[in-house]
C-alpha cells in the first residue's frame, strides 16, 4: 500500500509545476486558477539504495521499492469549502491521504499572478487552513447530528458525540483539529482519526522559492529568505514539517540523469532533489521506517510506522502472516552486506529470532515464520 500525499495550495503557487517535476506526469501548469480540474495522481518509487544491493546479493528476480502516491488538486481560494472555484469537489479528493503537502509561494515574480495580489505566505497558509476547517465542520455537523440521535437509543454513540462536540467548538474558533489540545485518550483519538478530517492531517509545508533562496541557510545558519524564516517559525509552533523547493528549477532539470541532477543542485547548496527531500521529510513527518524482505524471487521495502511490532509488520505482507505469526528472523541490513551472505551472518550470531513483542527497526531484513 503506497503512502498517499495530497498537494494543496492557492492557485499559481507552483503546485502543478512541482507535481510535474516530482512525478514527471506532464500535467497542465498554466498561469491561471482552476487549471487542474480533475485531481492528478502520480505514483513514484521511494529511493532506497539498500534494495539494489540486496537484489544483487540474493540474485532476486524482482526488486520492489516502497511507493508514494501524490494527489494534486486544483488551487483553492477563499470560499473553497462552500464550492467557490469548485473547491468543495476538489477537497473531497484528498480526504483519504496520509498527509498534506501544502505548497506555499515564497517568491516574487511580476509575471506570475498572485490570486491575492500580494505575496504573503502566512496569510496564504491561513486561507487554506480556514477552508479545510470549514470543510471539516460540515462533516462534523453531519456526524454529530447522527450521533446525538443514535445516542438516545444506543449509549455507545455518546462518546462519539462528546468528541465531535469538543472539536466542533475548537474549530469554530479557527483552530485546526491537529492543533487543538486533546483532552481525550487513545480510543477517542482513534475515533477522531476515523472521521478523515482534513485539518487533522499532518502537514508538510513545501516552500516554493527562487533559485537563490534554495539553499537551506545563509552564512549565519538562518534561511536566506525572510518569507522562509516566517513560515519556519509558524511551522515549528504547530509541529509541522518544512522543506524548500524551487519548482521551476526542478522542472528544468527533470530531463537530466539522477547523477547530473544532484551535481546541478549541489551548485545551489542543496544535497538532494526535491523529490528525495520531500520523501525523506514526509517519512519523518509520518514517523515511517522501512523493513526489508529479500530472496531469489523478490527484494522489497515495506514502510511501517515507528514502533510497529513484528506481527504488525508481518501483516503488511499478508494478514495470514500476522494471524499465524510464530517468530521473525531478523538481521540488520548493515551486518548482512558487511558479511556478504545470510549464512555468514547466521554463523556470526547476527541473525536473531524475535517474538511478538519485538519492535521493528529501519533496515531490518526479515523472514517471518507463521502457521495458519
PDB file of C-alpha atoms in Angstrom, residues 15-288:
ATOM      1  CA  UNK A  15       1.655  23.231  -7.157  1.00  0.00           C
ATOM      2  CA  UNK A  16       1.255  21.650 -10.571  1.00  0.00           C
ATOM      3  CA  UNK A  17       4.770  22.619 -11.639  1.00  0.00           C
ATOM      4  CA  UNK A  18       6.096  20.878  -8.525  1.00  0.00           C
ATOM      5  CA  UNK A  19       3.823  17.871  -9.151  1.00  0.00           C
ATOM      6  CA  UNK A  20       5.181  17.651 -12.730  1.00  0.00           C
ATOM      7  CA  UNK A  21       8.768  17.662 -11.539  1.00  0.00           C
ATOM      8  CA  UNK A  22       8.123  15.102  -8.782  1.00  0.00           C
ATOM      9  CA  UNK A  23       6.201  12.642 -10.921  1.00  0.00           C
ATOM     10  CA  UNK A  24       7.219  13.579 -14.481  1.00  0.00           C
ATOM     11  CA  UNK A  25       3.471  13.373 -15.217  1.00  0.00           C
ATOM     12  CA  UNK A  26       3.371  16.367 -17.548  1.00  0.00           C
ATOM     13  CA  UNK A  27       0.042  17.789 -16.301  1.00  0.00           C
ATOM     14  CA  UNK A  28      -1.074  21.268 -17.289  1.00  0.00           C
ATOM     15  CA  UNK A  29       0.507  24.048 -15.237  1.00  0.00           C
ATOM     16  CA  UNK A  30      -0.966  27.165 -16.841  1.00  0.00           C
ATOM     17  CA  UNK A  31      -0.808  30.533 -15.102  1.00  0.00           C
ATOM     18  CA  UNK A  32      -4.478  30.834 -14.187  1.00  0.00           C
ATOM     19  CA  UNK A  33      -6.713  29.492 -11.393  1.00  0.00           C
ATOM     20  CA  UNK A  34      -8.545  26.156 -11.654  1.00  0.00           C
ATOM     21  CA  UNK A  35      -6.350  24.808 -14.438  1.00  0.00           C
ATOM     22  CA  UNK A  36      -6.339  21.438 -12.634  1.00  0.00           C
ATOM     23  CA  UNK A  37      -9.998  20.413 -12.747  1.00  0.00           C
ATOM     24  CA  UNK A  38      -9.711  16.700 -12.034  1.00  0.00           C
ATOM     25  CA  UNK A  39      -7.158  15.538  -9.463  1.00  0.00           C
ATOM     26  CA  UNK A  40      -3.848  14.483 -10.961  1.00  0.00           C
ATOM     27  CA  UNK A  41      -2.403  11.341  -9.436  1.00  0.00           C
ATOM     28  CA  UNK A  42       1.240  10.322  -9.735  1.00  0.00           C
ATOM     29  CA  UNK A  43       2.977   7.355  -8.142  1.00  0.00           C
ATOM     30  CA  UNK A  44       6.738   7.454  -7.551  1.00  0.00           C
ATOM     31  CA  UNK A  45       9.104   4.949  -6.006  1.00  0.00           C
ATOM     32  CA  UNK A  46      10.881   5.760  -2.752  1.00  0.00           C
ATOM     33  CA  UNK A  47      14.633   5.879  -3.440  1.00  0.00           C
ATOM     34  CA  UNK A  48      16.443   3.262  -1.329  1.00  0.00           C
ATOM     35  CA  UNK A  49      19.947   2.217  -2.334  1.00  0.00           C
ATOM     36  CA  UNK A  50      19.732  -0.781   0.020  1.00  0.00           C
ATOM     37  CA  UNK A  51      17.319  -2.531  -2.337  1.00  0.00           C
ATOM     38  CA  UNK A  52      19.751  -2.712  -5.243  1.00  0.00           C
ATOM     39  CA  UNK A  53      22.487  -4.175  -3.051  1.00  0.00           C
ATOM     40  CA  UNK A  54      20.127  -6.796  -1.610  1.00  0.00           C
ATOM     41  CA  UNK A  55      18.855  -7.633  -5.104  1.00  0.00           C
ATOM     42  CA  UNK A  56      22.436  -8.287  -6.208  1.00  0.00           C
ATOM     43  CA  UNK A  57      23.239 -10.286  -3.066  1.00  0.00           C
ATOM     44  CA  UNK A  58      20.189 -12.564  -3.431  1.00  0.00           C
ATOM     45  CA  UNK A  59      20.095 -12.519  -7.258  1.00  0.00           C
ATOM     46  CA  UNK A  60      16.437 -11.539  -6.886  1.00  0.00           C
ATOM     47  CA  UNK A  61      14.250 -11.817  -9.971  1.00  0.00           C
ATOM     48  CA  UNK A  62      12.323  -8.722  -8.905  1.00  0.00           C
ATOM     49  CA  UNK A  63      13.056  -5.541  -6.935  1.00  0.00           C
ATOM     50  CA  UNK A  64      10.056  -3.674  -5.482  1.00  0.00           C
ATOM     51  CA  UNK A  65      10.563  -0.337  -3.727  1.00  0.00           C
ATOM     52  CA  UNK A  66       8.060   1.386  -1.465  1.00  0.00           C
ATOM     53  CA  UNK A  67       5.829   3.869  -3.273  1.00  0.00           C
ATOM     54  CA  UNK A  68       4.388   7.316  -2.616  1.00  0.00           C
ATOM     55  CA  UNK A  69       1.208   8.460  -4.335  1.00  0.00           C
ATOM     56  CA  UNK A  70       0.800  12.195  -4.916  1.00  0.00           C
ATOM     57  CA  UNK A  71      -2.680  13.647  -5.442  1.00  0.00           C
ATOM     58  CA  UNK A  72      -2.659  17.171  -6.890  1.00  0.00           C
ATOM     59  CA  UNK A  73      -5.932  19.095  -6.695  1.00  0.00           C
ATOM     60  CA  UNK A  74      -6.859  22.483  -8.132  1.00  0.00           C
ATOM     61  CA  UNK A  75      -5.708  25.612  -6.349  1.00  0.00           C
ATOM     62  CA  UNK A  76      -8.030  26.560  -3.503  1.00  0.00           C
ATOM     63  CA  UNK A  77      -9.411  30.050  -2.945  1.00  0.00           C
ATOM     64  CA  UNK A  78     -11.455  31.767  -0.223  1.00  0.00           C
ATOM     65  CA  UNK A  79     -14.837  30.064  -0.157  1.00  0.00           C
ATOM     66  CA  UNK A  80     -13.495  26.748  -1.481  1.00  0.00           C
ATOM     67  CA  UNK A  81     -15.279  24.851   1.292  1.00  0.00           C
ATOM     68  CA  UNK A  82     -18.556  26.362   0.056  1.00  0.00           C
ATOM     69  CA  UNK A  83     -17.866  25.460  -3.556  1.00  0.00           C
ATOM     70  CA  UNK A  84     -16.005  28.570  -4.782  1.00  0.00           C
ATOM     71  CA  UNK A  85     -13.902  27.515  -7.761  1.00  0.00           C
ATOM     72  CA  UNK A  86     -15.364  24.009  -7.367  1.00  0.00           C
ATOM     73  CA  UNK A  87     -13.256  23.806  -4.197  1.00  0.00           C
ATOM     74  CA  UNK A  88     -15.625  21.553  -2.296  1.00  0.00           C
ATOM     75  CA  UNK A  89     -15.375  18.956  -5.050  1.00  0.00           C
ATOM     76  CA  UNK A  90     -11.574  19.208  -5.023  1.00  0.00           C
ATOM     77  CA  UNK A  91     -11.321  18.840  -1.240  1.00  0.00           C
ATOM     78  CA  UNK A  92     -13.184  15.526  -1.350  1.00  0.00           C
ATOM     79  CA  UNK A  93     -10.311  14.065  -3.391  1.00  0.00           C
ATOM     80  CA  UNK A  94      -7.816  14.365  -0.523  1.00  0.00           C
ATOM     81  CA  UNK A  95      -9.851  13.141   2.442  1.00  0.00           C
ATOM     82  CA  UNK A  96      -8.092   9.763   2.416  1.00  0.00           C
ATOM     83  CA  UNK A  97      -4.473  10.928   2.138  1.00  0.00           C
ATOM     84  CA  UNK A  98      -1.970  10.225   4.932  1.00  0.00           C
ATOM     85  CA  UNK A  99      -0.589  13.768   4.990  1.00  0.00           C
ATOM     86  CA  UNK A 100      -0.912  17.088   3.208  1.00  0.00           C
ATOM     87  CA  UNK A 101       1.878  18.777   1.266  1.00  0.00           C
ATOM     88  CA  UNK A 102       0.969  22.455   1.417  1.00  0.00           C
ATOM     89  CA  UNK A 103       2.791  24.359  -1.345  1.00  0.00           C
ATOM     90  CA  UNK A 104       3.406  27.957  -0.298  1.00  0.00           C
ATOM     91  CA  UNK A 105       4.627  30.709  -2.590  1.00  0.00           C
ATOM     92  CA  UNK A 106       7.745  32.362  -1.175  1.00  0.00           C
ATOM     93  CA  UNK A 107       8.954  34.207  -4.269  1.00  0.00           C
ATOM     94  CA  UNK A 108       8.231  37.477  -6.046  1.00  0.00           C
ATOM     95  CA  UNK A 109       7.529  37.389  -9.796  1.00  0.00           C
ATOM     96  CA  UNK A 110       5.514  40.066 -11.590  1.00  0.00           C
ATOM     97  CA  UNK A 111       4.839  37.621 -14.433  1.00  0.00           C
ATOM     98  CA  UNK A 112       3.065  35.101 -12.171  1.00  0.00           C
ATOM     99  CA  UNK A 113      -0.281  36.400 -10.937  1.00  0.00           C
ATOM    100  CA  UNK A 114      -0.968  36.043  -7.212  1.00  0.00           C
ATOM    101  CA  UNK A 115      -4.632  35.353  -6.556  1.00  0.00           C
ATOM    102  CA  UNK A 116      -4.498  37.729  -3.524  1.00  0.00           C
ATOM    103  CA  UNK A 117      -2.417  40.312  -5.490  1.00  0.00           C
ATOM    104  CA  UNK A 118       0.455  40.248  -2.986  1.00  0.00           C
ATOM    105  CA  UNK A 119       2.904  37.611  -1.722  1.00  0.00           C
ATOM    106  CA  UNK A 120       2.271  36.875   1.963  1.00  0.00           C
ATOM    107  CA  UNK A 121       2.953  33.228   2.846  1.00  0.00           C
ATOM    108  CA  UNK A 122       1.411  33.290   6.341  1.00  0.00           C
ATOM    109  CA  UNK A 123      -1.828  34.829   5.056  1.00  0.00           C
ATOM    110  CA  UNK A 124      -1.869  32.249   2.238  1.00  0.00           C
ATOM    111  CA  UNK A 125      -1.378  29.373   4.694  1.00  0.00           C
ATOM    112  CA  UNK A 126      -4.197  30.625   6.881  1.00  0.00           C
ATOM    113  CA  UNK A 127      -6.587  30.965   3.922  1.00  0.00           C
ATOM    114  CA  UNK A 128      -6.086  27.258   3.210  1.00  0.00           C
ATOM    115  CA  UNK A 129      -6.363  26.374   6.912  1.00  0.00           C
ATOM    116  CA  UNK A 130      -9.737  28.126   7.186  1.00  0.00           C
ATOM    117  CA  UNK A 131     -11.069  26.374   4.086  1.00  0.00           C
ATOM    118  CA  UNK A 132     -10.011  22.964   5.409  1.00  0.00           C
ATOM    119  CA  UNK A 133     -11.578  23.747   8.790  1.00  0.00           C
ATOM    120  CA  UNK A 134     -14.860  24.891   7.186  1.00  0.00           C
ATOM    121  CA  UNK A 135     -14.989  21.739   5.055  1.00  0.00           C
ATOM    122  CA  UNK A 136     -14.374  19.656   8.200  1.00  0.00           C
ATOM    123  CA  UNK A 137     -17.094  21.454  10.130  1.00  0.00           C
ATOM    124  CA  UNK A 138     -19.629  20.317   7.525  1.00  0.00           C
ATOM    125  CA  UNK A 139     -18.519  16.714   8.108  1.00  0.00           C
ATOM    126  CA  UNK A 140     -18.562  17.138  11.902  1.00  0.00           C
ATOM    127  CA  UNK A 141     -22.019  18.705  11.951  1.00  0.00           C
ATOM    128  CA  UNK A 142     -23.491  15.853   9.889  1.00  0.00           C
ATOM    129  CA  UNK A 143     -21.815  13.194  12.047  1.00  0.00           C
ATOM    130  CA  UNK A 144     -22.739  14.966  15.282  1.00  0.00           C
ATOM    131  CA  UNK A 145     -26.405  15.197  14.315  1.00  0.00           C
ATOM    132  CA  UNK A 146     -26.490  11.435  13.640  1.00  0.00           C
ATOM    133  CA  UNK A 147     -24.535  10.615  16.829  1.00  0.00           C
ATOM    134  CA  UNK A 148     -26.896  12.683  19.031  1.00  0.00           C
ATOM    135  CA  UNK A 149     -29.942  10.973  17.554  1.00  0.00           C
ATOM    136  CA  UNK A 150     -28.394   7.495  17.884  1.00  0.00           C
ATOM    137  CA  UNK A 151     -27.209   8.167  21.460  1.00  0.00           C
ATOM    138  CA  UNK A 152     -30.839   8.309  22.611  1.00  0.00           C
ATOM    139  CA  UNK A 153     -31.221   4.572  21.961  1.00  0.00           C
ATOM    140  CA  UNK A 154     -27.564   3.425  21.888  1.00  0.00           C
ATOM    141  CA  UNK A 155     -25.232   4.748  24.606  1.00  0.00           C
ATOM    142  CA  UNK A 156     -22.108   3.787  22.579  1.00  0.00           C
ATOM    143  CA  UNK A 157     -22.695   6.918  20.470  1.00  0.00           C
ATOM    144  CA  UNK A 158     -22.354   9.201  23.493  1.00  0.00           C
ATOM    145  CA  UNK A 159     -18.551   9.212  23.317  1.00  0.00           C
ATOM    146  CA  UNK A 160     -18.639   9.986  19.592  1.00  0.00           C
ATOM    147  CA  UNK A 161     -20.982  12.912  20.250  1.00  0.00           C
ATOM    148  CA  UNK A 162     -18.671  14.153  23.024  1.00  0.00           C
ATOM    149  CA  UNK A 163     -15.584  14.035  20.777  1.00  0.00           C
ATOM    150  CA  UNK A 164     -17.370  15.687  17.857  1.00  0.00           C
ATOM    151  CA  UNK A 165     -18.829  18.425  20.070  1.00  0.00           C
ATOM    152  CA  UNK A 166     -15.416  19.282  21.506  1.00  0.00           C
ATOM    153  CA  UNK A 167     -13.695  19.527  18.116  1.00  0.00           C
ATOM    154  CA  UNK A 168     -16.614  21.477  16.656  1.00  0.00           C
ATOM    155  CA  UNK A 169     -16.138  24.095  19.393  1.00  0.00           C
ATOM    156  CA  UNK A 170     -12.377  24.296  18.817  1.00  0.00           C
ATOM    157  CA  UNK A 171     -12.638  24.500  15.037  1.00  0.00           C
ATOM    158  CA  UNK A 172     -15.295  27.203  15.216  1.00  0.00           C
ATOM    159  CA  UNK A 173     -12.530  29.290  16.851  1.00  0.00           C
ATOM    160  CA  UNK A 174     -10.397  28.735  13.712  1.00  0.00           C
ATOM    161  CA  UNK A 175      -8.182  26.050  15.296  1.00  0.00           C
ATOM    162  CA  UNK A 176      -7.163  23.106  13.121  1.00  0.00           C
ATOM    163  CA  UNK A 177      -8.115  19.716  14.593  1.00  0.00           C
ATOM    164  CA  UNK A 178      -4.427  18.698  14.736  1.00  0.00           C
ATOM    165  CA  UNK A 179      -3.567  21.831  16.753  1.00  0.00           C
ATOM    166  CA  UNK A 180      -6.427  21.586  19.253  1.00  0.00           C
ATOM    167  CA  UNK A 181      -5.411  20.495  22.754  1.00  0.00           C
ATOM    168  CA  UNK A 182      -6.765  16.957  23.014  1.00  0.00           C
ATOM    169  CA  UNK A 183      -8.420  16.159  26.371  1.00  0.00           C
ATOM    170  CA  UNK A 184      -9.169  12.587  25.314  1.00  0.00           C
ATOM    171  CA  UNK A 185      -7.374   9.238  25.470  1.00  0.00           C
ATOM    172  CA  UNK A 186      -6.080   6.939  22.676  1.00  0.00           C
ATOM    173  CA  UNK A 187      -9.524   5.439  21.944  1.00  0.00           C
ATOM    174  CA  UNK A 188     -11.065   8.826  21.301  1.00  0.00           C
ATOM    175  CA  UNK A 189      -8.057   9.864  19.196  1.00  0.00           C
ATOM    176  CA  UNK A 190      -8.623   6.789  17.030  1.00  0.00           C
ATOM    177  CA  UNK A 191     -12.263   7.806  16.727  1.00  0.00           C
ATOM    178  CA  UNK A 192     -11.215  11.294  15.606  1.00  0.00           C
ATOM    179  CA  UNK A 193      -8.857   9.800  13.010  1.00  0.00           C
ATOM    180  CA  UNK A 194     -11.719   7.723  11.602  1.00  0.00           C
ATOM    181  CA  UNK A 195     -13.518  10.930  10.541  1.00  0.00           C
ATOM    182  CA  UNK A 196     -10.757  11.694   7.956  1.00  0.00           C
ATOM    183  CA  UNK A 197     -10.738  15.378   8.870  1.00  0.00           C
ATOM    184  CA  UNK A 198      -8.557  17.430   6.527  1.00  0.00           C
ATOM    185  CA  UNK A 199      -7.391  19.767   9.304  1.00  0.00           C
ATOM    186  CA  UNK A 200      -6.332  16.778  11.419  1.00  0.00           C
ATOM    187  CA  UNK A 201      -3.796  15.506   8.896  1.00  0.00           C
ATOM    188  CA  UNK A 202      -0.056  16.106   9.368  1.00  0.00           C
ATOM    189  CA  UNK A 203       1.231  18.941   7.171  1.00  0.00           C
ATOM    190  CA  UNK A 204       4.498  19.406   5.315  1.00  0.00           C
ATOM    191  CA  UNK A 205       4.968  22.943   4.010  1.00  0.00           C
ATOM    192  CA  UNK A 206       6.784  22.922   0.660  1.00  0.00           C
ATOM    193  CA  UNK A 207       8.081  26.464   0.269  1.00  0.00           C
ATOM    194  CA  UNK A 208       8.442  27.359  -3.398  1.00  0.00           C
ATOM    195  CA  UNK A 209      11.409  29.728  -3.565  1.00  0.00           C
ATOM    196  CA  UNK A 210      13.750  31.253  -6.134  1.00  0.00           C
ATOM    197  CA  UNK A 211      16.987  29.510  -7.096  1.00  0.00           C
ATOM    198  CA  UNK A 212      18.932  31.996  -4.952  1.00  0.00           C
ATOM    199  CA  UNK A 213      16.899  31.148  -1.843  1.00  0.00           C
ATOM    200  CA  UNK A 214      17.025  27.383  -2.331  1.00  0.00           C
ATOM    201  CA  UNK A 215      19.974  26.683  -0.020  1.00  0.00           C
ATOM    202  CA  UNK A 216      18.822  25.604   3.436  1.00  0.00           C
ATOM    203  CA  UNK A 217      20.522  28.517   5.153  1.00  0.00           C
ATOM    204  CA  UNK A 218      22.772  31.502   4.686  1.00  0.00           C
ATOM    205  CA  UNK A 219      26.199  32.145   6.271  1.00  0.00           C
ATOM    206  CA  UNK A 220      24.578  32.910   9.658  1.00  0.00           C
ATOM    207  CA  UNK A 221      22.827  29.498   9.593  1.00  0.00           C
ATOM    208  CA  UNK A 222      19.432  31.140   9.102  1.00  0.00           C
ATOM    209  CA  UNK A 223      17.224  30.813   5.992  1.00  0.00           C
ATOM    210  CA  UNK A 224      18.210  33.496   3.491  1.00  0.00           C
ATOM    211  CA  UNK A 225      14.620  34.338   2.603  1.00  0.00           C
ATOM    212  CA  UNK A 226      12.537  36.373   5.078  1.00  0.00           C
ATOM    213  CA  UNK A 227       9.479  34.535   3.762  1.00  0.00           C
ATOM    214  CA  UNK A 228      11.072  31.176   4.570  1.00  0.00           C
ATOM    215  CA  UNK A 229      12.061  32.323   8.062  1.00  0.00           C
ATOM    216  CA  UNK A 230       8.478  33.360   8.808  1.00  0.00           C
ATOM    217  CA  UNK A 231       7.000  30.055   7.635  1.00  0.00           C
ATOM    218  CA  UNK A 232       9.590  28.001   9.531  1.00  0.00           C
ATOM    219  CA  UNK A 233       8.682  29.816  12.748  1.00  0.00           C
ATOM    220  CA  UNK A 234       4.999  29.244  12.037  1.00  0.00           C
ATOM    221  CA  UNK A 235       5.525  25.545  11.239  1.00  0.00           C
ATOM    222  CA  UNK A 236       7.688  24.986  14.324  1.00  0.00           C
ATOM    223  CA  UNK A 237       4.943  26.437  16.512  1.00  0.00           C
ATOM    224  CA  UNK A 238       2.372  23.952  15.204  1.00  0.00           C
ATOM    225  CA  UNK A 239       4.738  20.964  14.874  1.00  0.00           C
ATOM    226  CA  UNK A 240       4.624  20.743  11.074  1.00  0.00           C
ATOM    227  CA  UNK A 241       7.424  19.929   8.633  1.00  0.00           C
ATOM    228  CA  UNK A 242       9.101  22.333   6.178  1.00  0.00           C
ATOM    229  CA  UNK A 243      11.233  21.951   3.071  1.00  0.00           C
ATOM    230  CA  UNK A 244      12.294  24.493   0.465  1.00  0.00           C
ATOM    231  CA  UNK A 245      11.957  23.674  -3.230  1.00  0.00           C
ATOM    232  CA  UNK A 246      12.340  25.603  -6.446  1.00  0.00           C
ATOM    233  CA  UNK A 247       9.602  24.098  -8.598  1.00  0.00           C
ATOM    234  CA  UNK A 248      10.812  25.928 -11.703  1.00  0.00           C
ATOM    235  CA  UNK A 249      14.369  24.605 -11.282  1.00  0.00           C
ATOM    236  CA  UNK A 250      13.151  21.065 -10.536  1.00  0.00           C
ATOM    237  CA  UNK A 251      11.116  21.156 -13.737  1.00  0.00           C
ATOM    238  CA  UNK A 252      14.050  22.450 -15.767  1.00  0.00           C
ATOM    239  CA  UNK A 253      16.404  19.674 -14.643  1.00  0.00           C
ATOM    240  CA  UNK A 254      13.777  16.932 -14.934  1.00  0.00           C
ATOM    241  CA  UNK A 255      15.322  15.577 -18.140  1.00  0.00           C
ATOM    242  CA  UNK A 256      18.791  15.149 -16.579  1.00  0.00           C
ATOM    243  CA  UNK A 257      20.070  11.852 -15.210  1.00  0.00           C
ATOM    244  CA  UNK A 258      19.940  11.396 -11.430  1.00  0.00           C
ATOM    245  CA  UNK A 259      23.711  11.971 -11.061  1.00  0.00           C
ATOM    246  CA  UNK A 260      23.642  15.097 -13.257  1.00  0.00           C
ATOM    247  CA  UNK A 261      20.663  16.436 -11.322  1.00  0.00           C
ATOM    248  CA  UNK A 262      22.406  16.015  -7.967  1.00  0.00           C
ATOM    249  CA  UNK A 263      25.584  17.743  -9.217  1.00  0.00           C
ATOM    250  CA  UNK A 264      23.489  20.600 -10.589  1.00  0.00           C
ATOM    251  CA  UNK A 265      21.593  21.038  -7.313  1.00  0.00           C
ATOM    252  CA  UNK A 266      24.803  20.929  -5.257  1.00  0.00           C
ATOM    253  CA  UNK A 267      25.808  24.164  -7.006  1.00  0.00           C
ATOM    254  CA  UNK A 268      22.782  25.750  -5.311  1.00  0.00           C
ATOM    255  CA  UNK A 269      23.744  24.389  -1.890  1.00  0.00           C
ATOM    256  CA  UNK A 270      21.152  21.588  -1.884  1.00  0.00           C
ATOM    257  CA  UNK A 271      22.058  17.997  -1.027  1.00  0.00           C
ATOM    258  CA  UNK A 272      19.303  16.179  -2.929  1.00  0.00           C
ATOM    259  CA  UNK A 273      16.493  16.523  -5.445  1.00  0.00           C
ATOM    260  CA  UNK A 274      13.152  17.959  -4.403  1.00  0.00           C
ATOM    261  CA  UNK A 275      11.608  14.502  -4.667  1.00  0.00           C
ATOM    262  CA  UNK A 276      14.224  12.876  -2.413  1.00  0.00           C
ATOM    263  CA  UNK A 277      13.986  15.622   0.193  1.00  0.00           C
ATOM    264  CA  UNK A 278      10.190  15.690   0.112  1.00  0.00           C
ATOM    265  CA  UNK A 279      10.015  11.901   0.567  1.00  0.00           C
ATOM    266  CA  UNK A 280      12.504  12.000   3.461  1.00  0.00           C
ATOM    267  CA  UNK A 281      10.574  14.853   5.107  1.00  0.00           C
ATOM    268  CA  UNK A 282       7.249  13.036   4.579  1.00  0.00           C
ATOM    269  CA  UNK A 283       8.607   9.846   6.163  1.00  0.00           C
ATOM    270  CA  UNK A 284       9.901  11.858   9.126  1.00  0.00           C
ATOM    271  CA  UNK A 285       6.576  13.700   9.482  1.00  0.00           C
ATOM    272  CA  UNK A 286       4.574  10.468   9.410  1.00  0.00           C
ATOM    273  CA  UNK A 287       7.052   8.590  11.607  1.00  0.00           C
ATOM    274  CA  UNK A 288       7.730   5.930   8.970  1.00  0.00           C
TER     275      UNK A 288
END
